[in-house]
Coordinates of C-alpha atoms in Angstrom, one line a residue:
Chain A
E327 CA 13.3 -46.9 -52.1
V328 CA 10.2 -45.6 -54.1
Q329 CA 9.3 -42.2 -52.7
L330 CA 6.5 -39.7 -53.7
V331 CA 6.9 -36.3 -51.9
Q332 CA 4.4 -33.7 -52.4
S333 CA 4.5 -29.9 -51.9
G334 CA 3.1 -28.2 -48.9
A335 CA -0.2 -27.0 -47.8
E336 CA -1.8 -24.1 -49.7
V337 CA -4.4 -21.5 -48.7
K338 CA -6.0 -19.6 -51.8
K339 CA -8.9 -17.4 -52.5
P340 CA -11.7 -18.3 -55.0
G341 CA -10.6 -17.5 -58.6
E342 CA -6.8 -17.9 -57.9
S343 CA -4.6 -20.2 -59.7
L344 CA -2.5 -23.1 -58.2
K345 CA -0.1 -25.8 -59.1
I346 CA 0.9 -28.5 -56.6
S347 CA 3.6 -30.9 -57.3
C348 CA 4.7 -34.5 -56.6
K349 CA 8.3 -35.7 -56.9
G350 CA 9.1 -39.2 -57.6
S351 CA 12.2 -40.8 -56.8
G352 CA 13.8 -44.5 -56.3
Y353 CA 12.2 -45.8 -59.6
S354 CA 12.2 -45.2 -63.3
F355 CA 9.9 -42.0 -63.4
T356 CA 9.1 -42.2 -67.1
N357 CA 8.1 -45.9 -67.1
Y358 CA 5.2 -45.7 -64.8
W359 CA 2.0 -43.8 -64.8
I360 CA 1.4 -41.4 -61.8
G361 CA -2.0 -40.4 -60.5
W362 CA -4.0 -38.0 -58.5
V363 CA -6.8 -38.8 -56.0
R364 CA -8.9 -36.2 -54.2
Q365 CA -10.3 -36.5 -50.7
M366 CA -12.8 -33.8 -49.7
P367 CA -13.3 -33.1 -46.0
G368 CA -14.7 -36.2 -44.2
K369 CA -15.3 -37.9 -47.5
G370 CA -14.0 -40.8 -49.5
L371 CA -11.4 -41.3 -52.1
E372 CA -12.0 -40.0 -55.7
W373 CA -9.9 -40.9 -58.7
M374 CA -9.0 -37.8 -60.5
G375 CA -6.7 -38.8 -63.5
I376 CA -3.4 -40.1 -64.5
I377 CA -0.3 -39.2 -66.6
Y378 CA 2.4 -41.3 -68.2
P379 CA 5.6 -39.0 -67.9
G380 CA 7.3 -40.8 -70.8
D381 CA 5.1 -39.2 -73.3
S382 CA 2.8 -37.1 -71.2
K383 CA -0.3 -39.0 -72.2
T384 CA -3.1 -38.4 -69.7
R385 CA -6.4 -39.8 -68.6
Y386 CA -8.9 -37.8 -66.7
S387 CA -12.1 -38.6 -64.7
P388 CA -15.0 -37.3 -66.9
S389 CA -16.5 -35.4 -63.9
L390 CA -13.2 -33.4 -63.4
Q391 CA -12.1 -33.1 -67.1
G392 CA -11.6 -29.3 -68.0
Q393 CA -11.4 -28.3 -64.3
V394 CA -8.0 -29.5 -63.6
T395 CA -4.7 -30.1 -65.6
I396 CA -2.3 -32.9 -65.0
S397 CA 1.3 -32.4 -66.2
A398 CA 4.7 -33.8 -65.6
D399 CA 8.4 -32.7 -66.0
K400 CA 10.5 -35.8 -66.6
S401 CA 13.7 -34.0 -66.3
I402 CA 13.1 -33.4 -62.6
T403 CA 10.8 -36.4 -62.0
T404 CA 8.0 -34.3 -61.0
A405 CA 4.2 -34.5 -61.7
Y406 CA 1.7 -31.7 -61.1
L407 CA -1.9 -31.0 -60.6
Q408 CA -3.1 -27.5 -61.7
W409 CA -6.1 -25.3 -61.4
N410 CA -6.6 -22.0 -63.4
S411 CA -9.4 -20.8 -61.2
L412 CA -10.1 -22.3 -57.9
R413 CA -13.5 -22.7 -56.3
A414 CA -14.4 -23.3 -52.6
S415 CA -15.5 -26.7 -53.6
D416 CA -11.8 -27.7 -54.5
T417 CA -11.1 -27.6 -50.8
A418 CA -9.6 -31.2 -50.2
M419 CA -6.5 -33.2 -49.6
Y420 CA -4.9 -34.2 -52.9
Y421 CA -2.7 -37.3 -53.1
C422 CA -0.4 -38.4 -55.7
A423 CA 0.1 -42.2 -56.1
R424 CA 1.8 -44.7 -58.6
P425 CA -0.3 -47.0 -60.5
Y426 CA 1.5 -50.3 -60.7
P427 CA 0.6 -52.8 -63.4
C428 CA -0.8 -56.2 -62.5
G429 CA -1.5 -57.5 -65.9
G430 CA -3.5 -56.3 -68.8
D431 CA -5.4 -53.1 -67.8
C432 CA -5.0 -54.0 -64.2
Y433 CA -3.4 -51.3 -62.1
Y434 CA -3.1 -50.6 -58.3
F435 CA -1.8 -47.8 -56.4
D436 CA 1.2 -49.3 -54.7
Y437 CA 2.9 -46.0 -53.3
W438 CA 1.4 -42.9 -52.2
G439 CA 2.5 -39.2 -51.4
Q440 CA 1.9 -37.7 -48.1
G441 CA -1.0 -35.6 -49.4
T442 CA -1.2 -31.8 -50.0
L443 CA -4.0 -30.0 -48.3
V444 CA -5.6 -27.3 -50.3
T445 CA -8.0 -24.8 -48.8
V446 CA -9.9 -22.4 -50.8
S447 CA -11.8 -19.6 -48.8
S448 CA -12.6 -16.0 -49.1
Chain B
D268 CA -18.3 -45.1 -65.2
I269 CA -18.2 -48.4 -63.1
Q270 CA -20.0 -47.8 -59.8
M271 CA -18.4 -49.6 -56.7
T272 CA -20.6 -50.1 -53.6
Q273 CA -19.3 -51.2 -50.2
S274 CA -21.2 -52.6 -47.4
P275 CA -21.6 -51.9 -44.7
S276 CA -20.8 -48.3 -44.6
S277 CA -19.6 -48.6 -40.9
L278 CA -19.0 -51.5 -38.8
S279 CA -18.3 -51.9 -35.1
A280 CA -16.3 -54.8 -33.8
S281 CA -14.0 -56.0 -31.1
V282 CA -10.3 -57.0 -30.9
G283 CA -10.2 -60.6 -32.1
D284 CA -13.3 -60.6 -34.2
R285 CA -13.5 -62.0 -37.8
V286 CA -14.7 -59.2 -40.0
T287 CA -15.8 -59.1 -43.7
I288 CA -16.4 -56.2 -45.9
T289 CA -18.1 -56.4 -49.3
C290 CA -17.5 -54.6 -52.6
R291 CA -20.0 -54.9 -55.5
A292 CA -19.2 -53.5 -59.0
S293 CA -21.8 -52.2 -61.3
Q294 CA -20.6 -54.5 -64.1
S295 CA -18.1 -57.3 -64.2
I296 CA -14.8 -56.2 -63.4
S297 CA -12.7 -59.6 -63.6
Y298 CA -10.2 -59.7 -60.8
Y299 CA -9.4 -56.0 -61.3
L300 CA -10.2 -55.1 -57.6
H301 CA -7.9 -53.8 -54.9
W302 CA -8.4 -53.0 -51.3
Y303 CA -6.8 -50.0 -49.2
Q304 CA -6.7 -49.0 -45.6
Q305 CA -6.7 -45.5 -44.6
R306 CA -6.0 -44.6 -40.9
P307 CA -6.9 -40.9 -39.8
G308 CA -4.9 -38.2 -41.2
K309 CA -2.8 -40.7 -43.2
A310 CA -2.4 -41.6 -46.8
P311 CA -4.1 -44.7 -48.1
K312 CA -2.3 -47.9 -47.8
L313 CA -2.5 -50.9 -50.3
L314 CA -3.5 -54.2 -48.7
I315 CA -4.9 -56.4 -51.4
Y316 CA -4.4 -56.2 -55.1
A317 CA -6.1 -58.1 -58.1
A318 CA -8.8 -59.3 -55.8
S319 CA -6.7 -61.8 -53.7
S320 CA -3.0 -61.1 -53.8
L321 CA -1.5 -59.9 -50.4
Q322 CA 0.7 -56.9 -50.9
S323 CA 4.2 -57.4 -49.4
G324 CA 4.5 -56.5 -45.8
V325 CA 0.7 -56.7 -45.0
P326 CA -0.1 -59.2 -42.3
S327 CA -1.7 -62.4 -43.4
R328 CA -4.9 -61.8 -41.3
F329 CA -6.0 -59.8 -44.3
S330 CA -7.4 -61.6 -47.3
G331 CA -9.4 -60.9 -50.4
S332 CA -11.6 -63.0 -52.7
G333 CA -14.1 -62.7 -55.3
S334 CA -14.3 -62.1 -59.2
G335 CA -16.7 -60.5 -61.5
T336 CA -19.0 -58.2 -59.6
D337 CA -18.7 -59.4 -55.9
F338 CA -15.7 -59.1 -53.6
T339 CA -14.8 -59.4 -50.0
L340 CA -12.0 -58.4 -47.7
T341 CA -11.7 -60.4 -44.6
I342 CA -9.8 -59.7 -41.5
S343 CA -9.3 -63.0 -39.7
S344 CA -8.6 -61.6 -36.0
L345 CA -8.9 -57.9 -35.5
Q346 CA -5.9 -55.9 -34.1
P347 CA -6.0 -52.5 -32.6
E348 CA -4.3 -51.1 -35.5
D349 CA -7.0 -52.4 -38.0
F350 CA -9.5 -49.9 -36.8
A351 CA -9.5 -47.5 -40.0
T352 CA -11.5 -46.9 -43.1
Y353 CA -11.3 -49.5 -46.0
Y354 CA -11.8 -48.8 -49.6
C355 CA -12.1 -50.9 -52.6
Q356 CA -11.0 -49.8 -56.1
Q357 CA -11.7 -51.1 -59.6
S358 CA -9.1 -50.7 -62.5
Y359 CA -11.1 -52.4 -65.3
S360 CA -10.8 -51.3 -68.8
T361 CA -10.7 -47.5 -69.2
P362 CA -10.5 -45.0 -66.5
P363 CA -11.9 -43.5 -64.4
Y364 CA -10.8 -46.3 -61.8
T365 CA -13.2 -45.6 -59.3
F366 CA -13.2 -46.3 -55.6
G367 CA -16.0 -47.5 -53.2
Q368 CA -17.5 -45.1 -50.7
G369 CA -15.5 -46.6 -47.9
T370 CA -16.2 -48.8 -44.8
K371 CA -15.4 -47.3 -41.4
L372 CA -14.3 -50.0 -39.0
E373 CA -14.7 -48.9 -35.4
I374 CA -14.0 -50.4 -31.9
K375 CA -17.0 -51.7 -30.2

């Protein structure tokens, strides 16, 4: 059974760093992209970026490039989303999800993590 | 980036109603359009992929259609568990694979 299990909720202050995780199991972790989706309070879903754990190739949303870093450790089948300096506007629920190929450049998120709530407040 | 626009943004309907939600892309995205359902406090769930393919385990009252720039999600007979927010997402060409703003389906 495919599972994506995320790390727990975090409460941080502005300017602090943070790394949240998403552990994949039940499938070949290095053969599928894994992505991150942001949902700010009361708002919709925002595609952030993806990583291919097999070679660590990444793709970011232009609006978020430079603000976050996506990485993966294939030895422990875990993907990460990292901030060096958090802002209050980073307060959101963050989901990891697996993009599954449906032909050509077609990908859909077939499995999702349970979400990690990040709260940034002074 | 490709912009995705859903309509309506919210919708009130009754159990048993037939409901249609529309998603329009800012440019042609072929059939690379997917639909998700999100219930309050839960992660999104895939319903339809590649415009019209029903994800395994999803009830057959859900269906999708369209290609190019215009797509629809139809629920043939609303059930109580269908009241949720629905999102479309495109995955055409290079990322970002943007989502629509969502359609909140509420009980009338």
